[in-house]
Coordinates of C-alpha atoms in Angstrom, one line a residue:
M84 CA 50.9 -52.9 -73.4
N85 CA 51.9 -55.4 -70.8
S86 CA 48.8 -57.8 -70.2
Q87 CA 50.8 -59.3 -67.4
H88 CA 49.1 -56.2 -65.2
I89 CA 46.0 -56.2 -66.4
D90 CA 43.6 -57.4 -63.3
P91 CA 41.6 -60.7 -65.9
G92 CA 39.4 -60.2 -63.6
S93 CA 36.4 -63.5 -64.7
I94 CA 33.7 -64.6 -65.5
T95 CA 31.6 -65.2 -62.8
R96 CA 31.8 -60.6 -63.0
V97 CA 29.0 -61.0 -65.2
A98 CA 25.7 -60.8 -62.5
G99 CA 23.8 -64.3 -62.6
I100 CA 26.2 -66.3 -63.4
E101 CA 28.1 -69.4 -61.7
V102 CA 31.3 -71.4 -62.4
G103 CA 32.7 -75.4 -61.0
H104 CA 34.4 -78.1 -61.9
F105 CA 35.5 -80.5 -61.7
T106 CA 38.9 -82.1 -61.4
D107 CA 39.7 -86.9 -61.8
T108 CA 43.0 -87.3 -59.2
R109 CA 43.8 -90.1 -60.4
R110 CA 43.7 -88.9 -64.3
P111 CA 44.6 -85.3 -65.6
T112 CA 40.5 -85.9 -66.5
G113 CA 37.9 -83.3 -65.5
C114 CA 34.5 -80.9 -66.3
T115 CA 33.5 -77.3 -66.2
V116 CA 29.6 -76.2 -65.9
V117 CA 29.4 -72.2 -66.0
L118 CA 25.6 -72.4 -64.5
A119 CA 23.1 -70.2 -65.4
R120 CA 19.9 -70.8 -63.0
A121 CA 17.1 -68.1 -64.5
G122 CA 18.1 -69.2 -67.9
A123 CA 20.2 -67.2 -70.6
I124 CA 19.3 -66.1 -73.7
A125 CA 22.3 -68.2 -75.6
G126 CA 24.4 -68.8 -78.9
V127 CA 27.2 -70.7 -80.2
D128 CA 29.1 -70.9 -82.6
V129 CA 31.7 -74.3 -84.6
R130 CA 34.9 -72.9 -86.8
G131 CA 36.7 -75.9 -85.1
A132 CA 36.3 -78.5 -88.1
A133 CA 35.7 -81.9 -86.0
P134 CA 33.9 -80.9 -83.1
G135 CA 32.7 -83.1 -79.9
T136 CA 29.4 -81.6 -78.5
R137 CA 25.7 -81.6 -77.4
E138 CA 22.2 -79.5 -77.6
T139 CA 23.9 -77.2 -80.2
D140 CA 21.3 -77.2 -83.0
L141 CA 18.1 -75.7 -80.2
L142 CA 20.7 -73.0 -80.5
A143 CA 19.6 -72.6 -83.6
P144 CA 18.0 -68.4 -84.5
G145 CA 14.6 -70.5 -86.2
N146 CA 14.8 -73.5 -83.2
L147 CA 12.4 -72.5 -80.8
V148 CA 14.3 -72.8 -77.1
N149 CA 15.4 -69.6 -76.5
E150 CA 17.0 -69.8 -72.8
V151 CA 19.7 -72.4 -71.9
H152 CA 20.1 -73.2 -67.8
A153 CA 23.9 -74.4 -68.3
I154 CA 26.5 -75.8 -70.8
V155 CA 29.3 -77.9 -69.4
L156 CA 32.8 -77.0 -70.5
S157 CA 34.6 -81.1 -70.7
G158 CA 37.4 -82.9 -71.0
G159 CA 36.6 -86.2 -72.4
S160 CA 36.3 -86.4 -76.2
A161 CA 32.3 -87.8 -77.0
F162 CA 33.0 -89.6 -73.9
G163 CA 33.0 -86.7 -71.6
L164 CA 29.4 -85.2 -72.4
D165 CA 28.4 -87.6 -70.4
A166 CA 29.1 -85.3 -67.2
A167 CA 26.5 -82.8 -68.9
S168 CA 22.8 -85.6 -68.0
G169 CA 24.9 -84.5 -65.0
A170 CA 24.9 -81.6 -64.6
A171 CA 21.1 -81.7 -65.9
R172 CA 20.2 -84.2 -63.5
W173 CA 21.9 -81.4 -61.1
L174 CA 19.2 -78.1 -62.0
E175 CA 16.6 -80.7 -61.7
A176 CA 17.1 -82.1 -58.4
H177 CA 16.9 -77.6 -57.8
G178 CA 13.8 -76.8 -59.4
V179 CA 16.0 -75.3 -62.7
G180 CA 14.8 -76.1 -65.7
L181 CA 12.4 -75.0 -68.7
D182 CA 8.8 -75.5 -67.2
V183 CA 6.7 -77.6 -69.5
G184 CA 3.9 -78.6 -67.1
V185 CA 4.9 -82.2 -65.8
A186 CA 8.2 -81.3 -65.6
R187 CA 11.2 -78.4 -65.6
V188 CA 13.4 -79.9 -68.0
P189 CA 17.1 -78.1 -67.4
I190 CA 18.7 -77.0 -70.9
V191 CA 22.9 -78.1 -71.1
P192 CA 24.0 -77.3 -74.0
A193 CA 28.0 -78.8 -74.2
A194 CA 31.0 -78.7 -76.1
V195 CA 34.2 -81.5 -75.0
L196 CA 37.4 -81.5 -76.1
F197 CA 40.7 -85.0 -76.6
D198 CA 42.4 -85.6 -73.9
L199 CA 43.2 -88.8 -74.2
M200 CA 47.0 -89.0 -74.6
V201 CA 48.0 -87.4 -71.1
G202 CA 47.3 -90.8 -68.9
D203 CA 44.3 -93.4 -68.5
A204 CA 42.3 -92.6 -71.7
S205 CA 40.0 -95.1 -70.1
I206 CA 38.9 -92.6 -66.7
R207 CA 37.2 -89.9 -68.3
P208 CA 34.5 -87.8 -66.9
D209 CA 30.6 -89.3 -67.1
A210 CA 27.7 -88.2 -65.1
A211 CA 28.8 -87.9 -61.8
A212 CA 31.4 -85.8 -62.6
G213 CA 29.0 -83.2 -63.8
Y214 CA 26.3 -83.1 -60.7
A215 CA 30.3 -82.7 -58.8
A216 CA 31.1 -79.7 -60.7
C217 CA 27.2 -78.0 -60.6
A218 CA 27.6 -78.8 -57.2
A219 CA 30.6 -76.8 -56.7
A220 CA 29.6 -74.4 -58.8
S221 CA 29.6 -71.1 -56.9
S222 CA 29.8 -66.9 -58.5
Q223 CA 33.8 -66.5 -56.1
A224 CA 36.7 -66.7 -59.4
P225 CA 37.1 -69.3 -60.3
A226 CA 40.6 -71.4 -60.2
E227 CA 42.2 -72.0 -63.5
G228 CA 45.4 -73.8 -65.0
N229 CA 45.5 -77.3 -63.6
V230 CA 41.8 -77.9 -63.3
G231 CA 37.8 -78.7 -64.4
A232 CA 38.0 -79.2 -68.1
G233 CA 41.9 -78.2 -69.0
A234 CA 42.7 -80.1 -66.3
G235 CA 44.3 -83.2 -69.7
A236 CA 44.8 -79.9 -72.0
A237 CA 48.0 -79.4 -73.7
V238 CA 48.8 -77.1 -76.6
G239 CA 51.4 -76.5 -79.2
K240 CA 51.0 -80.0 -80.1
L241 CA 52.0 -79.5 -84.0
F242 CA 55.4 -81.7 -83.6
G243 CA 53.9 -84.0 -81.4
M244 CA 53.2 -84.2 -77.7
A245 CA 56.8 -84.7 -77.4
R246 CA 57.1 -81.4 -78.3
A247 CA 54.9 -80.1 -76.2
M248 CA 53.5 -77.4 -73.2
K249 CA 50.7 -77.6 -70.2
G250 CA 47.6 -76.1 -71.3
G251 CA 44.9 -75.3 -69.2
I252 CA 41.4 -73.1 -69.0
G253 CA 41.6 -69.5 -68.0
S254 CA 39.0 -66.9 -67.9
A255 CA 38.5 -63.2 -68.1
S256 CA 36.2 -59.8 -68.1
V257 CA 36.1 -56.8 -69.3
T258 CA 34.4 -54.2 -68.4
V259 CA 32.4 -51.4 -70.6
D260 CA 30.1 -48.1 -69.2
G261 CA 28.4 -50.4 -66.6
V262 CA 28.6 -54.1 -68.3
T263 CA 30.2 -56.2 -68.2
V264 CA 31.4 -59.2 -70.5
G265 CA 33.6 -62.3 -69.7
A266 CA 35.0 -65.6 -70.9
L267 CA 36.1 -69.0 -69.4
I268 CA 38.4 -70.4 -72.3
A269 CA 39.4 -74.8 -72.3
C270 CA 42.9 -74.5 -74.3
N271 CA 43.9 -77.2 -75.5
A272 CA 45.7 -76.5 -78.5
V273 CA 46.6 -78.0 -82.0
G274 CA 48.9 -74.8 -82.0
D275 CA 50.7 -71.8 -80.5
V276 CA 49.3 -70.1 -78.0
L277 CA 50.4 -66.0 -78.1
D278 CA 49.9 -62.5 -76.3
A279 CA 47.1 -61.4 -78.2
N280 CA 48.5 -57.6 -77.4
T281 CA 52.3 -58.1 -77.7
G282 CA 52.1 -61.5 -81.1
K283 CA 55.0 -63.5 -78.6
V284 CA 54.4 -66.6 -78.8
I285 CA 54.3 -68.0 -75.0
A286 CA 53.6 -71.4 -75.1
G287 CA 53.5 -74.0 -77.3
A288 CA 56.0 -76.4 -79.2
R289 CA 59.2 -76.9 -78.3
T290 CA 61.5 -76.8 -80.4
E291 CA 64.0 -81.1 -81.4
D292 CA 65.6 -80.5 -78.1
G293 CA 62.7 -79.4 -75.5
L294 CA 64.7 -76.3 -74.3
A295 CA 62.4 -73.1 -76.7
L296 CA 59.8 -72.8 -77.9
L297 CA 59.8 -73.3 -81.4
D298 CA 57.5 -71.1 -83.0
S299 CA 54.8 -72.6 -85.2
R300 CA 53.8 -70.7 -87.2
R301 CA 57.7 -69.5 -89.1
A302 CA 58.4 -73.7 -88.7
L303 CA 55.3 -73.7 -91.2
L304 CA 56.9 -71.4 -93.1
G305 CA 60.2 -72.2 -93.1
G306 CA 59.2 -75.3 -94.3
E307 CA 59.3 -77.7 -91.3
L308 CA 56.4 -80.6 -91.5
P309 CA 54.7 -81.2 -89.3
Q310 CA 54.0 -84.8 -87.4
S311 CA 50.1 -86.5 -89.4
L312 CA 47.5 -86.4 -86.5
L313 CA 44.3 -87.5 -86.5
P314 CA 41.5 -85.2 -86.7
G315 CA 39.5 -83.9 -83.5
T316 CA 42.1 -84.2 -80.8
N317 CA 42.8 -81.0 -79.8
T318 CA 40.2 -78.6 -79.6
T319 CA 39.1 -74.7 -77.9
I320 CA 36.3 -74.9 -76.2
G321 CA 35.4 -71.9 -73.7
V322 CA 31.9 -70.3 -72.5
V323 CA 31.0 -65.5 -73.7
A324 CA 29.0 -64.2 -71.3
T325 CA 27.9 -60.5 -70.6
D326 CA 24.8 -59.2 -68.7
A327 CA 23.6 -56.8 -71.0
V328 CA 20.2 -57.6 -72.2
L329 CA 21.0 -59.6 -75.6
A330 CA 17.0 -59.5 -78.0
D331 CA 17.4 -62.9 -78.8
K332 CA 19.2 -66.0 -79.5
A333 CA 21.4 -64.0 -82.7
Q334 CA 22.5 -61.2 -81.5
A335 CA 24.3 -64.5 -78.6
Q336 CA 24.2 -66.4 -82.1
R337 CA 26.6 -63.4 -83.4
L338 CA 28.6 -62.2 -79.4
A339 CA 29.7 -66.4 -79.7
L340 CA 31.3 -65.3 -84.1
A341 CA 33.1 -62.3 -82.3
A342 CA 34.6 -64.6 -79.6
H343 CA 36.6 -66.1 -82.2
D344 CA 38.2 -63.3 -83.0
G345 CA 40.1 -63.9 -79.5
L346 CA 40.9 -67.0 -80.4
A347 CA 42.5 -66.5 -83.8
R348 CA 44.3 -63.7 -82.1
S349 CA 45.6 -65.4 -79.4
I350 CA 46.6 -69.2 -81.3
F351 CA 48.3 -70.0 -83.7
P352 CA 47.2 -72.0 -85.9
A353 CA 42.9 -72.3 -84.9
H354 CA 40.1 -73.5 -86.2
T355 CA 42.2 -76.4 -87.9
Q356 CA 40.1 -79.3 -89.3
L357 CA 42.6 -81.2 -85.8
D358 CA 40.5 -78.6 -83.8
G359 CA 37.0 -79.3 -82.5
D360 CA 37.0 -74.3 -82.2
T361 CA 33.2 -74.5 -79.8
L362 CA 33.2 -70.8 -78.7
F363 CA 28.9 -70.6 -76.6
A364 CA 27.6 -67.3 -75.5
L365 CA 25.9 -66.9 -72.5
G366 CA 23.5 -63.0 -71.6
T367 CA 21.0 -63.1 -68.6
G368 CA 20.7 -59.1 -68.9
R369 CA 21.3 -58.1 -65.1
S370 CA 22.3 -55.3 -66.4
G371 CA 19.6 -53.3 -68.1
R372 CA 21.6 -52.1 -70.9
H373 CA 22.3 -53.3 -74.3
P374 CA 26.0 -51.2 -75.3
G375 CA 24.9 -52.3 -78.6
M376 CA 26.5 -55.0 -80.7
L377 CA 29.9 -53.3 -82.1
L378 CA 30.7 -53.1 -78.3
L379 CA 29.7 -56.3 -76.8
A380 CA 31.4 -58.0 -80.4
A381 CA 34.6 -55.8 -79.5
M382 CA 34.6 -56.9 -75.2
A383 CA 34.1 -60.7 -76.5
A384 CA 37.0 -60.6 -78.1
E385 CA 39.0 -59.6 -75.9
A386 CA 37.9 -61.0 -72.8
T387 CA 38.6 -64.8 -75.1
A388 CA 41.7 -63.1 -76.7
R389 CA 42.9 -62.4 -72.3
A390 CA 40.6 -65.5 -70.7
T391 CA 43.0 -67.7 -73.6
L392 CA 46.8 -65.8 -72.0
R393 CA 45.3 -67.3 -68.6
A394 CA 44.6 -70.5 -69.8
V395 CA 48.5 -70.7 -69.7
Q396 CA 49.6 -68.6 -67.5
A397 CA 48.4 -70.4 -64.8
T398 CA 48.9 -73.9 -65.4
R399 CA 51.1 -75.5 -63.9
S400 CA 54.0 -78.2 -65.5
L401 CA 52.8 -82.1 -65.7
T402 CA 54.8 -85.1 -65.9
T403 CA 52.0 -88.8 -66.8
P404 CA 52.6 -92.2 -65.2
Q405 CA 53.2 -92.9 -68.7
G406 CA 56.0 -90.7 -69.3
L407 CA 54.2 -87.6 -71.0
Y408 CA 56.3 -84.4 -69.8
L409 CA 54.2 -81.2 -71.0
P410 CA 56.2 -78.0 -69.3
A411 CA 54.4 -74.9 -67.9
M412 CA 54.7 -71.0 -68.6
A413 CA 54.9 -70.6 -64.7
D414 CA 57.3 -73.5 -64.4
W415 CA 60.0 -73.7 -67.5
L416 CA 60.1 -70.3 -68.9
P417 CA 62.2 -70.8 -72.2
Q418 CA 63.8 -68.0 -74.9
S419 CA 61.5 -68.0 -78.5
T420 CA 63.5 -68.8 -80.9

């Protein structure tokens, strides 16, 4: 199957889901919000060893709060978690949140990726950025590539930033028998990105002369040693959502876990000690149907793989004022060695 000819869809095809981006014009960074104004059953699965997250503990199946109102994905490393506060402020201003009698408290988990090496590291998403992303949210298909949480993303960094390529944010969806599962993925992986249908590397580390794709798997197994990298300076984060009726947070957590299979198909290596790979799952229940967790899990993995592919297909090349050049798949079409 040629993935180029598949309509990728988007996460906003899931009823009850809206997406908004904020992209900072001062340097390549930004944040993205996934809104579920009516509330959505939520889960999370963290597979990377260096995550930067907010309010993930409340998503554990045994804990009290059952629904969330938004998920924030942000650049800026740990600083970017501030964006979630702005999202919560916007939701409160619009009457969205958990009713505790004296106030409505928006529940806004978040995850961040590290993009501080791309441009001026002192510029990162803050609360105002999160507020602006919410204000921009809609049910239209979201912009992809160099926007929002994907603005400063890069992939293929095992052999250094000088040999990396541009990452980004992408979305996709799968519909089976009236039920939809969508994904939104901000891909900032230390590893290469593959087309899950063909196994071919489509973006990632380049050869020393920069003129071709290296194929990190073959290089590592062939004895080429990776460059020493700081843990947490990468990370792929995202959200999977469905309009299926999920019974509880345990099922949402299972959906997030299954979505990581899509990352494993699309990124090599994934889930490393250098990444903070984190995926959230949302269930809006708007279809009124539950086709079974086996099918939903398969759909979540597929939507995640397609969204990861879109995250690099939609990017454009970038050169920072500091001289870092990150070629994009669409602008630079080498042949893999």
